[in-house]
Coordinates of C-alpha atoms in Angstrom, one line a residue:
M248 CA 93.3 97.1 107.2
L249 CA 90.3 94.9 106.0
A250 CA 91.9 91.9 108.2
D251 CA 92.5 94.3 111.1
Q252 CA 89.3 94.7 113.0
P253 CA 90.8 96.9 115.8
R254 CA 92.1 99.6 113.5
Q255 CA 88.9 99.5 111.0
A256 CA 86.7 100.2 114.6
A257 CA 88.5 102.8 115.4
Y258 CA 88.4 105.0 112.5
Q259 CA 84.9 104.1 111.8
K260 CA 84.1 105.3 114.9
A261 CA 85.9 108.3 115.1
I262 CA 84.4 108.9 111.8
L263 CA 80.5 107.6 112.2
E264 CA 80.1 109.1 115.7
N265 CA 81.8 112.8 114.5
R266 CA 78.8 113.1 111.9
A267 CA 78.2 116.8 113.2
L268 CA 82.2 117.1 111.8
F269 CA 81.7 115.6 108.5
A270 CA 77.8 116.5 107.5
G271 CA 78.5 118.7 104.0
K272 CA 81.9 118.9 104.5
T273 CA 84.9 118.0 101.8
V274 CA 87.3 115.5 102.4
L275 CA 90.4 114.0 101.3
D276 CA 91.7 110.5 102.0
V277 CA 95.4 110.4 101.5
G278 CA 96.2 106.4 100.6
A279 CA 92.8 105.5 100.3
G280 CA 93.7 101.7 99.5
T281 CA 90.0 100.0 99.0
G282 CA 88.5 103.2 100.4
I283 CA 87.0 101.9 103.0
L284 CA 87.9 105.2 105.1
S285 CA 86.4 106.9 102.0
I286 CA 82.9 104.8 102.6
F287 CA 82.8 106.0 106.2
C288 CA 83.5 109.5 105.5
A289 CA 80.6 109.5 102.9
Q290 CA 78.1 107.7 104.9
A291 CA 79.2 110.5 107.8
G292 CA 77.7 112.9 105.6
A293 CA 80.8 114.2 103.7
S294 CA 79.6 116.4 100.3
K295 CA 82.4 115.3 99.0
V296 CA 85.6 112.9 99.2
Y297 CA 88.4 112.8 97.2
A298 CA 90.3 109.7 97.6
V299 CA 93.5 109.3 96.3
E300 CA 95.6 106.1 96.1
A301 CA 98.7 105.5 94.2
S302 CA 98.8 101.7 93.1
N303 CA 96.4 100.1 91.4
L304 CA 94.0 99.3 94.2
A305 CA 92.7 102.5 93.0
R306 CA 90.6 100.9 90.4
L307 CA 89.3 98.3 93.2
A308 CA 88.3 101.7 95.3
R309 CA 86.4 102.5 92.7
A310 CA 84.4 99.5 92.3
V311 CA 83.7 99.7 96.2
V312 CA 82.4 102.8 96.1
E313 CA 80.2 102.0 93.1
E314 CA 79.3 99.1 95.1
N315 CA 77.7 101.4 98.1
K316 CA 76.5 104.0 95.4
F317 CA 78.6 106.7 96.5
Q318 CA 79.6 107.4 93.3
A319 CA 78.5 110.8 93.4
V320 CA 80.2 111.8 96.4
I321 CA 83.7 110.0 96.0
E322 CA 85.9 110.8 93.6
V323 CA 89.0 108.3 93.3
S324 CA 92.5 109.4 91.8
E325 CA 95.2 106.6 90.7
C326 CA 97.8 109.0 91.9
K327 CA 100.4 110.0 94.4
V328 CA 99.1 112.6 96.6
E329 CA 102.0 114.9 95.4
D330 CA 101.0 114.5 92.4
F331 CA 97.4 115.3 92.8
Q332 CA 95.1 118.6 92.1
L333 CA 92.3 119.8 93.6
P334 CA 90.3 121.8 91.5
E335 CA 91.1 125.6 91.1
G336 CA 91.0 127.2 94.5
E337 CA 89.2 124.5 96.3
R338 CA 90.4 123.1 99.7
V339 CA 89.5 120.6 101.9
D340 CA 88.0 120.8 105.1
I341 CA 89.2 117.2 106.7
I342 CA 91.9 114.6 105.6
V343 CA 91.7 111.3 106.7
S344 CA 94.2 109.0 106.2
E345 CA 95.8 105.4 108.0
W346 CA 99.5 105.8 107.2
M347 CA 100.9 104.5 110.2
G348 CA 104.0 102.6 110.0
F349 CA 105.4 99.8 111.8
F350 CA 107.3 102.0 115.0
L351 CA 104.3 104.3 113.9
L352 CA 106.7 105.6 111.2
H353 CA 108.8 103.1 109.6
E354 CA 107.5 102.1 106.5
G355 CA 104.8 104.7 107.1
M356 CA 103.9 107.5 104.9
L357 CA 103.7 110.3 107.1
D358 CA 105.1 112.6 104.9
S359 CA 102.8 112.4 102.3
V360 CA 100.0 113.3 105.1
V361 CA 102.3 116.3 106.1
Y362 CA 102.4 117.4 102.0
A363 CA 98.6 117.2 101.7
R364 CA 98.0 119.2 104.9
D365 CA 100.4 122.0 103.8
K366 CA 98.8 121.9 100.3
F367 CA 95.1 121.0 100.5
L368 CA 93.7 121.5 104.0
K369 CA 92.0 124.4 105.2
P370 CA 93.3 127.0 107.6
N371 CA 90.3 125.4 110.1
G372 CA 90.5 122.1 108.9
L373 CA 90.9 119.0 110.8
M374 CA 93.2 116.1 110.6
F375 CA 92.0 112.2 111.1
P376 CA 94.3 111.3 113.4
D377 CA 95.5 114.8 115.1
T378 CA 97.8 113.1 117.3
A379 CA 100.3 110.3 117.7
T380 CA 102.3 109.3 120.7
L381 CA 105.2 106.7 120.3
F382 CA 106.1 105.0 123.3
V383 CA 108.9 102.9 124.7
A384 CA 109.6 100.3 127.8
P385 CA 111.9 97.9 129.1
C386 CA 110.8 94.2 129.0
S387 CA 110.9 90.6 128.9
V388 CA 110.8 88.8 126.0
P389 CA 110.7 84.9 127.0
S390 CA 109.5 83.8 123.7
R391 CA 112.7 84.0 122.2
F392 CA 114.3 82.0 125.2
D393 CA 111.3 79.4 126.3
Q394 CA 111.0 77.7 123.1
W395 CA 114.7 76.7 122.6
E396 CA 114.4 74.9 126.0
N397 CA 112.5 71.8 125.4
L398 CA 112.1 71.1 121.8
S399 CA 109.9 68.2 121.3
G400 CA 112.0 66.6 124.3
V401 CA 115.0 68.1 123.0
S402 CA 117.1 70.8 124.7
M403 CA 118.2 73.4 121.8
R404 CA 119.4 76.1 124.1
C405 CA 122.7 76.4 122.3
F406 CA 120.6 77.0 119.3
G407 CA 118.7 79.4 120.7
R408 CA 121.3 81.5 122.1
A409 CA 123.6 81.3 118.7
L410 CA 119.8 82.5 116.8
R411 CA 119.6 85.7 119.3
E412 CA 123.3 86.6 118.9
Q413 CA 122.6 86.6 115.6
N414 CA 119.3 89.2 115.8
S415 CA 120.5 91.0 119.0
G416 CA 119.8 94.7 118.4
N417 CA 117.7 93.8 115.1
P418 CA 114.1 95.0 115.7
E419 CA 111.6 92.7 115.5
V420 CA 108.0 92.7 114.8
L421 CA 106.5 91.0 118.2
S422 CA 103.2 90.2 120.3
V423 CA 104.3 91.6 123.9
A424 CA 102.3 90.3 126.7
S425 CA 101.2 93.6 128.9
E426 CA 102.7 91.5 131.8
H427 CA 106.0 91.0 130.2
L428 CA 106.7 94.8 130.2
L429 CA 108.9 96.0 133.2
H430 CA 107.0 99.7 132.9
E431 CA 104.2 101.4 131.9
G432 CA 105.8 102.7 128.9
H433 CA 107.7 106.3 128.6
I434 CA 106.5 109.3 125.9
M435 CA 109.6 109.1 123.6
A436 CA 107.8 111.3 121.4
W437 CA 104.2 113.3 121.0
F438 CA 103.1 114.7 117.7
D439 CA 100.5 117.3 116.9
L440 CA 99.9 116.0 113.3
M441 CA 98.3 119.7 112.7
E442 CA 101.6 121.5 113.2
V443 CA 104.3 118.6 112.8
T444 CA 106.9 119.3 110.0
S445 CA 108.7 116.3 107.6
D446 CA 112.1 118.2 108.9
E447 CA 110.9 117.3 112.9
L448 CA 110.5 113.4 111.3
N449 CA 114.6 113.3 110.4
S450 CA 115.5 112.2 114.1
I451 CA 113.9 111.4 117.2
E452 CA 115.8 110.7 120.1
V453 CA 115.5 109.6 124.2
K454 CA 117.7 109.3 126.7
D455 CA 116.1 108.3 130.5
V456 CA 116.3 106.7 133.1
L457 CA 112.9 104.1 133.9
V458 CA 112.4 102.7 137.1
A459 CA 111.2 99.0 136.9
Q460 CA 107.4 98.6 137.9
R461 CA 107.3 95.2 138.5
T462 CA 110.2 91.7 138.6
G463 CA 111.4 90.5 135.3
K464 CA 114.4 89.9 133.1
L465 CA 115.5 92.4 131.1
Q466 CA 115.8 91.2 127.5
G467 CA 115.0 94.6 125.3
F468 CA 112.7 97.4 124.9
C469 CA 109.4 97.1 123.6
I470 CA 107.7 100.3 121.5
W471 CA 104.3 100.9 120.3
F472 CA 102.3 103.8 119.4
D473 CA 98.8 105.6 120.0
C474 CA 96.9 107.9 117.7
T475 CA 94.0 110.1 118.5
F476 CA 91.0 111.6 116.8
P477 CA 89.4 114.6 116.9
G478 CA 86.0 114.9 118.8
D479 CA 83.9 115.3 122.2
E480 CA 87.6 114.7 124.4
M481 CA 85.1 113.1 126.9
E482 CA 84.9 110.2 124.2
Q483 CA 87.6 110.4 122.3
Q484 CA 88.3 107.9 120.0
Q485 CA 91.9 106.7 120.3
L486 CA 93.6 103.7 118.2
T487 CA 96.5 102.3 120.1
T488 CA 99.0 99.4 119.7
N489 CA 99.4 99.0 123.2
P490 CA 100.5 95.4 124.5
A491 CA 97.3 95.3 126.7
A492 CA 94.8 96.7 124.0
P493 CA 93.5 93.9 121.3
Q494 CA 96.2 93.0 118.5
T495 CA 96.8 95.0 115.7
H496 CA 98.9 94.2 112.6
W497 CA 101.1 96.3 113.5
K498 CA 101.6 94.3 117.1
Q499 CA 104.7 96.0 118.7
I500 CA 108.5 96.5 118.0
V501 CA 111.1 94.8 119.7
I502 CA 115.0 95.6 120.3
P503 CA 116.3 92.7 121.9
L504 CA 119.2 92.9 124.0
P505 CA 122.4 90.8 123.6
E506 CA 122.8 88.1 126.0
D507 CA 125.2 89.1 128.5
S508 CA 123.2 92.2 128.6
C509 CA 120.7 90.7 130.0
E510 CA 119.7 91.0 133.8
E511 CA 116.7 90.2 136.4
L512 CA 115.2 93.5 137.3
E513 CA 113.8 93.9 140.8
E514 CA 111.0 96.3 141.0
R515 CA 112.4 99.7 141.6
D516 CA 115.4 99.2 140.0
P517 CA 117.0 102.0 137.1
V518 CA 117.1 101.3 133.6
A519 CA 119.4 103.7 131.5
F520 CA 119.0 103.9 127.9
S521 CA 119.3 105.8 124.9
L522 CA 117.3 105.2 121.9
S523 CA 117.3 106.8 118.6
M524 CA 115.3 106.8 115.1
T525 CA 116.9 108.2 112.4
R526 CA 115.5 108.2 108.6
N527 CA 117.6 106.1 106.5
K528 CA 119.8 107.6 104.2
E529 CA 119.3 105.4 101.2
T530 CA 115.2 105.0 101.6
N531 CA 113.5 107.9 103.2
R532 CA 110.6 106.0 104.4
R533 CA 112.7 103.6 106.2
Y534 CA 114.2 104.3 109.8
D535 CA 117.4 103.1 111.9
L536 CA 116.9 102.4 115.3
Q537 CA 119.9 102.7 117.9
L538 CA 119.7 101.6 121.5
T539 CA 122.7 101.8 123.9
L540 CA 122.1 100.7 127.5
L541 CA 123.5 103.5 129.7
D542 CA 125.0 103.3 133.5
P543 CA 122.2 104.3 136.0
E544 CA 125.1 105.7 138.7
K545 CA 126.2 108.2 136.1
E546 CA 122.6 109.1 134.4
E547 CA 120.7 111.7 135.6
H548 CA 117.4 110.7 137.4
H549 CA 113.5 112.5 137.2
L550 CA 113.3 114.0 140.3
P551 CA 111.5 112.6 142.8
C552 CA 112.6 109.1 141.6
E553 CA 111.2 105.9 143.0
C554 CA 114.0 103.9 142.3
H555 CA 116.4 102.1 145.2
M556 CA 119.4 104.1 144.9
T557 CA 120.6 105.9 148.0
K558 CA 120.9 109.3 146.3
C559 CA 117.6 108.8 145.2
I560 CA 115.9 107.9 148.3
L561 CA 117.5 110.7 150.2
M562 CA 116.6 113.2 147.9
K563 CA 113.0 112.2 147.9
T564 CA 113.4 112.5 151.6
H565 CA 114.8 116.0 151.4
L566 CA 111.6 116.8 148.7
E567 CA 109.0 115.1 150.9
K568 CA 110.4 117.4 154.3
M569 CA 110.5 120.5 152.3
Q570 CA 107.1 120.1 151.5
V571 CA 106.0 119.4 154.7
D572 CA 108.0 122.1 156.7

């Protein structure tokens, strides 16, 4: 986190610009790491911060707390939050945590945050962040193709093709340029972190038809996420991994398509697909992705649909006529 400036700045602004929410309050920092979020909370006026870190980073966190002279406010515990205990009868006002993994949930720790919320948070307490949204969009991935066209004056197209075939369907952590998105992004899932349960995180599925918003080659699907924090709605702080935003260590996740499934798209071409995220049966914090391209002729489109298919053009015309009448 210390080297990820957009991520660090989002938490710092969300906490320090909401001092009124933290002043005199008790805070639980789940997965505290080096303790920087706990320090932000103390700077914002929290009267007590419980920093819980399962790894030996907890020892460094204690040193950081002492260096910043907050040892009277911040108490560091080296344990899993599932093993942590508050003083009898006490609950916290706020839970802060940087729990997000790749494509939000993969190798993340939201289950532990949900556990902490249910066990330690007051009924009217706050979560930082308090919502999370997962997006998916068809995209081009020229970086997986162009570099093999001319490698030090040598054409390596056959090698690039073999490499893509080997990795086809396997999610990759990549930086995707915003101009390579063929759609602005479809909401795959939205989570209210005050309400979501661990069972609801077991499987997430979306099946849809998106309409290309620019011309380009369909070579994969890009996944990213946003998180928001409590505060004034007019100035609500957000942490985003959108391709158009400054890059974070999460970057974006791309599911590349097989070579024979890549196609040139024109604006208003429909793209039908299904995408699922399912917990790995052997490792609870890992998720398996499954992408399937579907036939847009056979799938139901949103109404009114902006694609160029005849049935959608006729339906859109009919709906517009009904509105006029």
